[in-house]
Amino acid sequence: MNGQNRKDVVPGREVNIVLKQDQRSGKLTRGIVKDLLTNSPTHPHGIKVRLTDGQVGRVKEIIMPSS
């Protein structure tokens, strides 16, 4: 699932984000969402979040729990 819809990104969910300095390379960083920083319901480049470790970036993938 991509991270363009704010309703899909919730605190506590595991996501892959792209950090500002990694936008050119597209390198992804995995972490747990702490705060949502984008207020609009959607964003074409991904919802901006802060991870529990303090890193900030845009969500590229939402990791769905395996059931």
Coordinates of N, CA and C in Angstrom, one line a residue:
M1 N 0.9 -1.2 0.0 CA 0.0 0.0 0.0 C 0.9 1.2 0.0
N2 N 0.6 2.2 -0.8 CA 1.4 3.4 -0.9 C 1.0 4.4 0.3
G3 N 1.7 5.4 0.5 CA 1.5 6.3 1.7 C 0.9 7.6 1.3
Q4 N 0.1 7.7 0.2 CA -0.4 8.9 -0.3 C -1.7 9.4 0.4
N5 N -2.4 8.4 1.1 CA -3.7 8.8 1.8 C -3.4 8.8 3.3
R6 N -3.8 10.0 3.9 CA -3.5 10.2 5.3 C -4.3 9.2 6.2
K7 N -5.5 8.8 5.7 CA -6.3 7.8 6.5 C -5.6 6.5 6.7
D8 N -4.7 6.1 5.7 CA -4.0 4.8 5.8 C -2.8 4.8 6.7
V9 N -2.3 6.0 7.0 CA -1.1 6.2 7.8 C -1.5 6.5 9.3
V10 N -1.2 5.6 10.2 CA -1.6 5.8 11.6 C -0.4 5.6 12.5
P11 N -0.4 6.3 13.6 CA 0.7 6.1 14.6 C 0.8 4.7 15.0
G12 N 2.0 4.2 15.1 CA 2.2 2.8 15.5 C 2.4 1.8 14.4
R13 N 2.1 2.3 13.2 CA 2.2 1.4 12.0 C 3.6 1.4 11.4
E14 N 4.1 0.3 10.9 CA 5.4 0.2 10.4 C 5.3 0.6 8.9
V15 N 6.3 1.5 8.5 CA 6.3 2.1 7.2 C 7.7 2.2 6.6
N16 N 7.8 2.3 5.3 CA 9.1 2.7 4.7 C 8.9 4.1 4.2
I17 N 9.9 4.9 4.6 CA 9.9 6.3 4.2 C 11.1 6.7 3.4
V18 N 11.1 7.8 2.7 CA 12.3 8.3 2.0 C 12.6 9.6 2.7
L19 N 13.8 9.7 3.2 CA 14.3 10.9 3.9 C 14.6 11.9 2.9
K20 N 14.7 13.2 3.3 CA 14.9 14.3 2.4 C 16.3 14.1 1.7
Q21 N 17.3 13.7 2.4 CA 18.6 13.5 1.8 C 18.7 12.3 0.9
D22 N 17.7 11.4 0.9 CA 17.7 10.2 0.1 C 16.7 10.3 -1.1
Q23 N 16.1 11.5 -1.3 CA 15.1 11.6 -2.3 C 15.7 11.3 -3.7
R24 N 16.9 11.7 -4.0 CA 17.5 11.5 -5.3 C 17.7 10.0 -5.5
S25 N 18.3 9.3 -4.5 CA 18.6 7.9 -4.6 C 17.4 7.0 -4.5
G26 N 16.4 7.5 -3.7 CA 15.2 6.7 -3.5 C 15.4 5.6 -2.4
K27 N 16.5 5.8 -1.6 CA 16.8 4.8 -0.5 C 15.7 4.9 0.6
L28 N 15.1 3.8 1.0 CA 14.0 3.7 1.9 C 14.6 3.4 3.3
T29 N 13.9 4.0 4.3 CA 14.2 3.8 5.7 C 12.9 3.2 6.4
R30 N 13.1 2.1 7.1 CA 11.9 1.5 7.8 C 11.8 2.0 9.2
G31 N 10.6 2.2 9.7 CA 10.4 2.6 11.1 C 8.9 2.6 11.4
I32 N 8.7 3.0 12.7 CA 7.3 3.0 13.2 C 6.9 4.5 13.3
V33 N 5.7 4.8 12.8 CA 5.1 6.2 12.8 C 4.9 6.6 14.2
K34 N 5.4 7.8 14.5 CA 5.1 8.5 15.8 C 4.1 9.6 15.6
D35 N 4.3 10.5 14.6 CA 3.5 11.7 14.3 C 3.3 11.8 12.8
L36 N 2.0 12.3 12.5 CA 1.8 12.7 11.1 C 2.0 14.2 11.0
L37 N 2.8 14.6 10.0 CA 3.1 16.0 9.8 C 2.4 16.7 8.6
T38 N 1.8 15.9 7.7 CA 1.0 16.4 6.6 C -0.5 16.5 7.1
N39 N -1.1 17.7 6.9 CA -2.5 17.9 7.3 C -3.5 17.6 6.3
S40 N -3.1 17.6 5.0 CA -4.1 17.4 3.9 C -4.4 15.9 3.8
P41 N -5.6 15.5 3.3 CA -6.0 14.1 3.3 C -5.2 13.3 2.3
T42 N -4.6 13.9 1.3 CA -3.7 13.1 0.4 C -2.5 14.0 0.0
H43 N -1.4 13.3 -0.4 CA -0.3 14.1 -0.9 C 0.4 13.2 -2.0
P44 N 0.7 13.8 -3.2 CA 1.2 13.0 -4.3 C 2.6 12.3 -4.0
H45 N 3.3 12.9 -3.1 CA 4.7 12.4 -2.9 C 4.7 11.5 -1.6
G46 N 3.6 11.4 -0.9 CA 3.5 10.6 0.3 C 3.3 11.5 1.5
I47 N 2.6 11.0 2.5 CA 2.3 11.7 3.7 C 3.6 11.8 4.5
K48 N 3.9 13.1 5.0 CA 5.1 13.3 5.8 C 4.9 12.9 7.2
V49 N 5.8 12.1 7.8 CA 5.7 11.6 9.1 C 7.0 11.7 9.9
R50 N 6.9 11.6 11.2 CA 8.1 11.5 12.1 C 8.0 10.1 12.7
L51 N 9.2 9.4 12.6 CA 9.3 8.1 13.1 C 9.6 8.1 14.6
T52 N 9.4 7.0 15.3 CA 9.7 7.0 16.8 C 11.1 7.3 17.1
D53 N 12.1 7.1 16.1 CA 13.5 7.5 16.3 C 13.8 8.9 16.0
G54 N 12.8 9.7 15.6 CA 12.9 11.1 15.3 C 13.2 11.5 13.8
Q55 N 13.4 10.5 13.0 CA 13.6 10.8 11.5 C 12.3 11.2 10.9
V56 N 12.4 12.2 9.9 CA 11.3 12.7 9.2 C 11.4 12.4 7.7
G57 N 10.3 11.9 7.1 CA 10.3 11.7 5.7 C 8.9 11.4 5.2
R58 N 8.8 11.1 3.9 CA 7.5 10.8 3.3 C 7.3 9.3 3.1
V59 N 6.1 8.9 3.4 CA 5.8 7.5 3.4 C 5.7 7.0 1.9
K60 N 6.5 6.0 1.6 CA 6.5 5.4 0.3 C 5.7 4.0 0.3
E61 N 5.8 3.3 1.4 CA 5.1 2.0 1.5 C 4.6 1.8 3.0
I62 N 3.5 1.3 3.1 CA 2.9 0.9 4.4 C 3.1 -0.6 4.5
I63 N 3.8 -1.0 5.6 CA 4.0 -2.5 5.8 C 2.8 -3.0 6.5
M64 N 2.1 -4.0 5.8 CA 0.9 -4.6 6.4 C 1.3 -5.8 7.2
P65 N 0.7 -5.9 8.4 CA 1.1 -7.0 9.3 C 0.7 -8.4 8.6
S66 N 1.5 -9.3 8.7 CA 1.2 -10.6 8.1 C 0.3 -11.4 9.1
S67 N -0.8 -12.0 8.5 CA -1.7 -12.6 9.4 C -1.7 -14.1 9.2

